[in-house]
Tab-separated table of C-alpha atoms in Angstrom:
chain	number	residue	atom	x	y	z
A	1	MET	CA	-9.412	-27.625	11.323
A	2	ARG	CA	-6.121	-26.456	12.772
A	3	SER	CA	-5.740	-22.981	14.230
A	4	LEU	CA	-4.013	-20.249	12.297
A	5	PRO	CA	-0.335	-20.032	13.295
A	6	LEU	CA	-0.059	-17.260	15.857
A	7	GLY	CA	2.854	-14.988	16.634
A	8	ARG	CA	3.912	-14.421	20.200
A	9	TYR	CA	1.550	-11.420	20.387
A	10	GLY	CA	-1.646	-13.383	19.714
A	11	THR	CA	-2.998	-10.490	17.638
A	12	THR	CA	-4.656	-12.856	15.170
A	13	ALA	CA	-6.904	-14.225	17.913
A	14	GLY	CA	-10.499	-13.264	17.245
A	15	LEU	CA	-9.807	-12.572	13.570
A	16	VAL	CA	-9.283	-16.086	12.292
A	17	THR	CA	-9.664	-19.173	14.461
A	18	ALA	CA	-9.515	-21.811	11.727
A	19	ASP	CA	-8.282	-22.271	8.177
A	20	PRO	CA	-11.172	-21.221	5.915
A	21	PRO	CA	-10.764	-21.793	2.156
A	22	TRP	CA	-9.910	-18.165	1.424
A	23	LEU	CA	-6.954	-18.280	3.844
A	24	LYS	CA	-5.565	-21.382	2.154
A	25	ASP	CA	-5.752	-19.465	-1.115
A	26	LEU	CA	-3.426	-16.837	0.385
A	27	GLN	CA	-0.673	-19.316	1.329
A	28	GLY	CA	2.538	-18.353	-0.465
A	29	ARG	CA	0.923	-15.283	-2.029
A	30	ILE	CA	2.609	-11.888	-2.123
A	31	VAL	CA	0.968	-8.973	-0.325
A	32	VAL	CA	2.388	-5.496	-0.914
A	33	ILE	CA	1.749	-3.109	1.970
A	34	LYS	CA	2.250	0.639	1.802
A	35	PHE	CA	2.858	2.073	5.260
A	36	GLY	CA	2.394	5.813	5.474
A	37	GLY	CA	0.612	8.712	7.076
A	38	ASN	CA	1.037	9.983	10.590
A	39	ALA	CA	0.937	6.410	11.952
A	40	MET	CA	4.586	6.259	10.917
A	41	VAL	CA	5.602	8.827	13.521
A	42	ASP	CA	3.701	7.051	16.328
A	43	THR	CA	6.137	4.629	17.945
A	44	ALA	CA	3.399	2.377	19.349
A	45	LEU	CA	1.619	2.108	15.986
A	46	GLN	CA	4.896	1.413	14.190
A	47	ARG	CA	5.606	-1.389	16.654
A	48	THR	CA	2.104	-2.829	16.127
A	49	PHE	CA	2.566	-2.612	12.368
A	50	ALA	CA	5.798	-4.609	12.633
A	51	GLN	CA	3.983	-7.261	14.680
A	52	ASP	CA	1.264	-7.497	12.034
A	53	ILE	CA	3.782	-7.931	9.224
A	54	VAL	CA	5.472	-10.757	11.130
A	55	GLU	CA	2.061	-12.368	11.712
A	56	LEU	CA	1.323	-12.248	7.981
A	57	ARG	CA	4.601	-14.039	7.330
A	58	GLN	CA	3.808	-16.649	10.006
A	59	ALA	CA	0.391	-17.197	8.415
A	60	GLY	CA	2.127	-18.195	5.178
A	61	LEU	CA	1.895	-14.952	3.218
A	62	ARG	CA	4.888	-13.158	1.689
A	63	PRO	CA	4.743	-9.455	2.643
A	64	VAL	CA	6.613	-6.645	0.875
A	65	VAL	CA	6.608	-3.272	2.635
A	66	VAL	CA	6.811	0.047	0.780
A	67	HIS	CA	7.023	3.013	3.128
A	68	GLY	CA	6.308	6.685	2.825
A	69	GLY	CA	7.836	9.365	5.000
A	70	GLY	CA	6.014	12.603	4.263
A	71	PRO	CA	5.818	13.896	7.858
A	72	GLN	CA	9.497	13.132	8.474
A	73	ILE	CA	10.591	14.775	5.209
A	74	SER	CA	8.504	17.871	5.938
A	75	ALA	CA	9.927	18.091	9.468
A	76	MET	CA	13.490	17.939	8.144
A	77	LEU	CA	12.768	20.528	5.439
A	78	ASP	CA	11.357	22.829	8.127
A	79	ARG	CA	14.487	22.371	10.223
A	80	LEU	CA	16.627	23.264	7.223
A	81	GLY	CA	14.482	26.248	6.264
A	82	LEU	CA	13.460	24.757	2.890
A	83	GLU	CA	10.030	25.195	1.322
A	84	VAL	CA	7.349	22.522	1.747
A	85	ARG	CA	4.848	22.590	-1.133
A	86	PHE	CA	2.412	20.134	-2.741
A	87	GLU	CA	0.576	20.108	-6.065
A	88	ALA	CA	-2.188	17.572	-6.824
A	89	GLY	CA	-1.206	15.589	-3.730
A	90	LEU	CA	2.461	15.270	-4.805
A	91	ARG	CA	5.438	16.935	-3.131
A	92	VAL	CA	7.181	19.574	-5.248
A	93	THR	CA	10.743	18.217	-5.265
A	94	THR	CA	13.658	20.541	-5.956
A	95	PRO	CA	17.215	19.120	-6.084
A	96	GLU	CA	17.658	20.237	-2.443
A	97	THR	CA	14.373	18.582	-1.461
A	98	MET	CA	15.441	15.408	-3.274
A	99	ASP	CA	18.631	15.233	-1.223
A	100	VAL	CA	16.602	15.551	1.976
A	101	ALA	CA	13.987	13.001	0.846
A	102	ARG	CA	16.651	10.465	-0.080
A	103	MET	CA	18.446	10.945	3.232
A	104	VAL	CA	15.296	10.736	5.361
A	105	LEU	CA	13.643	7.833	3.515
A	106	THR	CA	16.622	5.495	3.255
A	107	GLY	CA	18.650	6.731	6.217
A	108	GLN	CA	15.962	7.203	8.842
A	109	VAL	CA	12.486	5.894	8.043
A	110	GLN	CA	13.622	2.664	6.390
A	111	ARG	CA	16.132	1.975	9.163
A	112	ASP	CA	13.452	2.444	11.839
A	113	LEU	CA	11.069	0.038	10.089
A	114	VAL	CA	13.740	-2.570	9.466
A	115	GLY	CA	14.753	-2.336	13.116
A	116	ALA	CA	11.158	-2.749	14.311
A	117	LEU	CA	10.694	-5.861	12.164
A	118	ASN	CA	14.051	-7.360	13.068
A	119	ALA	CA	13.238	-7.053	16.770
A	120	HIS	CA	11.244	-10.264	16.145
A	121	GLY	CA	13.779	-12.183	14.088
A	122	PRO	CA	16.170	-11.843	11.132
A	123	TYR	CA	13.386	-11.018	8.679
A	124	ALA	CA	13.644	-7.559	7.148
A	125	VAL	CA	16.070	-6.264	4.537
A	126	GLY	CA	15.977	-2.613	3.509
A	127	MET	CA	16.449	-1.473	-0.062
A	128	SER	CA	15.684	1.462	-2.308
A	129	GLY	CA	13.933	1.425	-5.648
A	130	GLU	CA	17.318	2.479	-7.018
A	131	ASP	CA	18.896	-0.830	-5.989
A	132	ALA	CA	19.376	-3.399	-8.767
A	133	HIS	CA	17.329	-1.137	-11.081
A	134	THR	CA	14.234	-2.277	-9.196
A	135	MET	CA	12.289	0.835	-10.222
A	136	THR	CA	13.023	3.061	-13.199
A	137	ALA	CA	11.145	6.349	-13.470
A	138	VAL	CA	10.608	9.317	-15.725
A	139	ARG	CA	9.812	12.863	-14.668
A	140	ARG	CA	6.127	13.286	-13.830
A	141	PRO	CA	4.303	16.629	-14.071
A	142	ALA	CA	1.099	17.345	-12.156
A	143	ARG	CA	-2.276	18.425	-13.510
A	144	VAL	CA	-3.829	21.276	-11.524
A	145	ASN	CA	-7.149	22.738	-12.689
A	146	GLY	CA	-6.549	21.394	-16.162
A	147	ARG	CA	-3.048	22.793	-16.553
A	148	THR	CA	0.334	21.062	-16.405
A	149	VAL	CA	2.536	22.071	-13.466
A	150	ASP	CA	6.231	21.244	-13.106
A	151	ILE	CA	6.762	19.633	-9.699
A	152	GLY	CA	10.472	18.961	-10.068
A	153	LEU	CA	12.165	15.630	-9.419
A	154	VAL	CA	8.967	13.636	-8.956
A	155	GLY	CA	9.036	10.336	-10.812
A	156	GLU	CA	6.511	8.138	-12.559
A	157	VAL	CA	7.553	4.465	-12.456
A	158	VAL	CA	7.788	3.135	-16.003
A	159	THR	CA	9.550	-0.198	-15.476
A	160	VAL	CA	10.037	-2.564	-12.533
A	161	ASP	CA	12.629	-5.330	-12.293
A	162	PRO	CA	11.367	-7.486	-9.409
A	163	GLY	CA	14.326	-9.897	-9.450
A	164	ALA	CA	15.989	-8.616	-6.268
A	165	LEU	CA	12.656	-8.612	-4.436
A	166	ARG	CA	11.878	-12.176	-5.507
A	167	THR	CA	15.318	-13.320	-4.343
A	168	LEU	CA	14.681	-11.830	-0.901
A	169	LEU	CA	11.188	-13.328	-0.701
A	170	ASP	CA	12.462	-16.753	-1.739
A	171	ALA	CA	15.029	-16.514	1.068
A	172	GLY	CA	12.240	-15.893	3.581
A	173	ARG	CA	13.012	-12.198	4.022
A	174	ILE	CA	10.656	-9.223	4.227
A	175	PRO	CA	11.768	-6.495	1.795
A	176	VAL	CA	11.320	-2.919	3.018
A	177	VAL	CA	11.462	-0.579	0.035
A	178	SER	CA	12.049	3.180	-0.052
A	179	PRO	CA	10.132	4.886	-2.907
A	180	ILE	CA	13.089	6.343	-4.759
A	181	ALA	CA	13.869	5.486	-8.372
A	182	ARG	CA	16.560	6.263	-10.884
A	183	GLY	CA	15.822	7.417	-14.407
A	184	ALA	CA	17.443	6.174	-17.582
A	185	ASP	CA	19.017	9.655	-17.686
A	186	GLY	CA	20.785	9.010	-14.371
A	187	GLU	CA	18.560	11.424	-12.462
A	188	VAL	CA	17.168	10.346	-9.086
A	189	TYR	CA	13.423	10.747	-8.546
A	190	ASN	CA	11.118	10.958	-5.564
A	191	VAL	CA	8.211	8.576	-6.265
A	192	ASN	CA	4.876	8.786	-4.476
A	193	ALA	CA	4.847	5.767	-2.154
A	194	ASP	CA	1.249	4.797	-3.028
A	195	LEU	CA	2.099	4.631	-6.723
A	196	ALA	CA	5.427	2.888	-6.048
A	197	ALA	CA	3.615	0.198	-4.035
A	198	SER	CA	1.078	-0.191	-6.839
A	199	ALA	CA	3.815	-0.619	-9.470
A	200	LEU	CA	5.633	-3.221	-7.348
A	201	ALA	CA	2.401	-5.114	-6.636
A	202	ALA	CA	1.661	-5.320	-10.362
A	203	ALA	CA	5.194	-6.426	-11.275
A	204	LEU	CA	5.292	-9.075	-8.542
A	205	GLY	CA	1.878	-10.493	-9.429
A	206	ALA	CA	0.747	-9.756	-5.878
A	207	GLU	CA	-2.513	-11.121	-4.541
A	208	ARG	CA	-3.242	-7.962	-2.551
A	209	LEU	CA	-2.210	-4.328	-2.317
A	210	VAL	CA	-2.842	-2.716	1.072
A	211	VAL	CA	-2.528	1.050	1.536
A	212	LEU	CA	-2.350	2.117	5.181
A	213	THR	CA	-3.080	5.795	5.650
A	214	ASP	CA	-4.532	8.202	8.216
A	215	VAL	CA	-8.185	8.171	7.126
A	216	GLU	CA	-10.814	5.438	7.460
A	217	GLY	CA	-11.069	4.811	3.728
A	218	LEU	CA	-12.577	6.540	0.704
A	219	TYR	CA	-15.406	8.795	1.856
A	220	ALA	CA	-18.623	8.767	-0.173
A	221	ASP	CA	-19.167	12.537	-0.003
A	222	TRP	CA	-16.223	14.281	1.585
A	223	PRO	CA	-16.242	16.803	3.294
A	224	HIS	CA	-20.021	16.637	3.765
A	225	SER	CA	-20.065	13.074	5.104
A	226	THR	CA	-17.677	10.611	6.729
A	227	GLU	CA	-19.490	7.576	5.358
A	228	VAL	CA	-16.881	5.195	3.926
A	229	ILE	CA	-17.395	3.370	0.640
A	230	GLY	CA	-16.806	-0.266	1.594
A	231	ARG	CA	-16.349	-1.771	-1.862
A	232	LEU	CA	-15.735	-0.442	-5.374
A	233	THR	CA	-15.125	-2.006	-8.742
A	234	ALA	CA	-12.320	-0.647	-10.910
A	235	GLY	CA	-14.856	0.931	-13.245
A	236	GLU	CA	-16.694	2.646	-10.402
A	237	LEU	CA	-13.434	4.006	-8.998
A	238	ASP	CA	-12.314	5.215	-12.429
A	239	ALA	CA	-15.470	7.309	-12.680
A	240	LEU	CA	-14.871	8.841	-9.217
A	241	LEU	CA	-11.156	9.548	-9.653
A	242	PRO	CA	-11.356	13.029	-11.269
A	243	GLY	CA	-13.377	14.401	-8.363
A	244	LEU	CA	-11.248	13.075	-5.493
A	245	ALA	CA	-9.405	15.319	-3.055
A	246	SER	CA	-5.695	15.642	-3.784
A	247	GLY	CA	-4.629	13.640	-0.715
A	248	MET	CA	-6.677	10.597	-1.719
A	249	LEU	CA	-5.938	10.841	-5.423
A	250	PRO	CA	-2.587	8.966	-5.546
A	251	LYS	CA	-3.862	6.305	-3.114
A	252	MET	CA	-6.941	5.496	-5.160
A	253	GLU	CA	-5.052	5.873	-8.456
A	254	GLY	CA	-2.579	3.303	-7.140
A	255	CYS	CA	-5.398	0.914	-6.206
A	256	LEU	CA	-6.977	1.308	-9.637
A	257	ARG	CA	-3.712	0.656	-11.465
A	258	ALA	CA	-3.007	-2.399	-9.332
A	259	VAL	CA	-6.324	-4.188	-9.875
A	260	ARG	CA	-6.263	-3.389	-13.582
A	261	ALA	CA	-2.783	-4.941	-13.740
A	262	GLY	CA	-3.950	-8.236	-12.209
A	263	VAL	CA	-3.838	-7.660	-8.435
A	264	ARG	CA	-6.979	-9.351	-7.122
A	265	LYS	CA	-7.849	-6.830	-4.386
A	266	ALA	CA	-6.626	-3.457	-3.166
A	267	HIS	CA	-7.481	-2.170	0.303
A	268	VAL	CA	-7.277	1.342	1.773
A	269	LEU	CA	-7.196	1.049	5.577
A	270	ASP	CA	-6.874	3.374	8.556
A	271	GLY	CA	-3.326	2.845	9.825
A	272	ARG	CA	-4.158	4.710	13.045
A	273	VAL	CA	-6.212	1.703	14.173
A	274	PRO	CA	-4.071	-1.010	15.824
A	275	HIS	CA	-3.974	-4.231	13.753
A	276	ALA	CA	-5.981	-2.690	10.906
A	277	LEU	CA	-3.658	-4.555	8.537
A	278	LEU	CA	-4.599	-7.978	9.908
A	279	HIS	CA	-8.287	-7.125	9.981
A	280	GLY	CA	-8.144	-5.929	6.376
A	281	VAL	CA	-6.237	-8.906	4.984
A	282	PHE	CA	-7.848	-11.677	7.043
A	283	ALA	CA	-11.463	-10.475	6.888
A	284	GLU	CA	-13.781	-11.280	4.037
A	285	ALA	CA	-14.068	-8.215	1.755
A	286	GLU	CA	-17.703	-7.569	2.601
A	287	GLU	CA	-16.943	-7.587	6.337
A	288	GLY	CA	-13.588	-5.858	6.306
A	289	PRO	CA	-12.733	-2.294	7.299
A	290	GLY	CA	-11.838	0.550	4.969
A	291	THR	CA	-12.375	0.530	1.217
A	292	THR	CA	-11.750	-2.493	-1.014
A	293	VAL	CA	-11.266	-2.176	-4.788
A	294	VAL	CA	-11.840	-5.245	-6.967
A	295	PRO	CA	-11.526	-5.835	-10.718
A	296	ASP	CA	-14.687	-5.399	-12.778
A	297	GLU	CA	-14.659	-9.058	-13.840
A	298	GLU	CA	-14.676	-10.250	-10.206
A	299	ALA	CA	-17.772	-8.176	-9.506
A	300	GLU	CA	-19.417	-9.548	-12.645
A	301	ALA	CA	-18.548	-13.127	-11.634
A	302	LYS	CA	-20.028	-12.622	-8.148
A	303	GLU	CA	-23.177	-11.166	-9.647
A	304	ALA	CA	-23.479	-14.165	-11.970
A	305	GLU	CA	-22.979	-16.548	-9.019
A	306	ALA	CA	-25.682	-14.763	-7.036
A	307	LYS	CA	-28.108	-14.986	-9.964
A	308	GLU	CA	-27.339	-18.688	-10.418
A	309	ALA	CA	-27.924	-19.334	-6.705
A	310	GLU	CA	-31.216	-17.463	-6.919
A	311	ALA	CA	-32.262	-19.491	-9.963
A	312	GLU	CA	-31.331	-22.711	-8.156
A	313	GLU	CA	-33.522	-21.719	-5.230
A	314	ASP	CA	-36.410	-21.045	-7.590
A	315	ARG	CA	-35.932	-24.470	-9.202
A	316	THR	CA	-36.062	-26.209	-5.839
């Protein structure tokens, strides 16, 4: 079997040394990656992330990057003397905050990521969810202790037109998308990047959704334990969702939406670990890092396969 195509960094070495069947299944498939958390403000980690994205492309996958920018937005708001406030894990977005978010996301964070990727070739093209009506949103309230709270210009994606993204992918480019959407009313909305990535993954028929954050995965009993849940079905995650901490809520909600919309797997990985992205995508689910969410039917199929194998053993 031939070796996996390596980039000039050799970061795939030790992860995959041959073409197993599951890697062939990924050829030509779309993988949507949400890059966020404090890893985004670490220059070395951002550079490593760019290398990993290029390696995915060289391995035959078609990556789409959706980025956050919470730390950078908060830093700019602090500099400008504007309030930083969150409800249910979502930033309260006033018109002034929206102006800052739009400026930072598309004018700073996206440019830095595009530059890091294009240091390795003419791959990345930056765009906003506003462009070509890629994402259309409506105003989204938050639920806090059972009551509805107005959090301002925060959007819920209601429709996705993936045409511009598909055109870029077909041209061999890597789209880098800022999570901003326009409403049918002409208003501009700040969209949580986890949920934006989930909506794009569903609309593109992606094989995988990967959420890179600054924790190891979904903890089984936070804050009492740091044991990470390695694998969850959609149904199991749905049952856990109401009790999750606000920071993890949009990440896991995004994973749940994605797998229920046809995405085969969703991963939550620790973006502070160099090459976590490659380890998460190229490892078998049972051996991979972080938390993997799979559709209920996949879990049922695996259980049926295991029972059939057991029965076969008994027969022989």
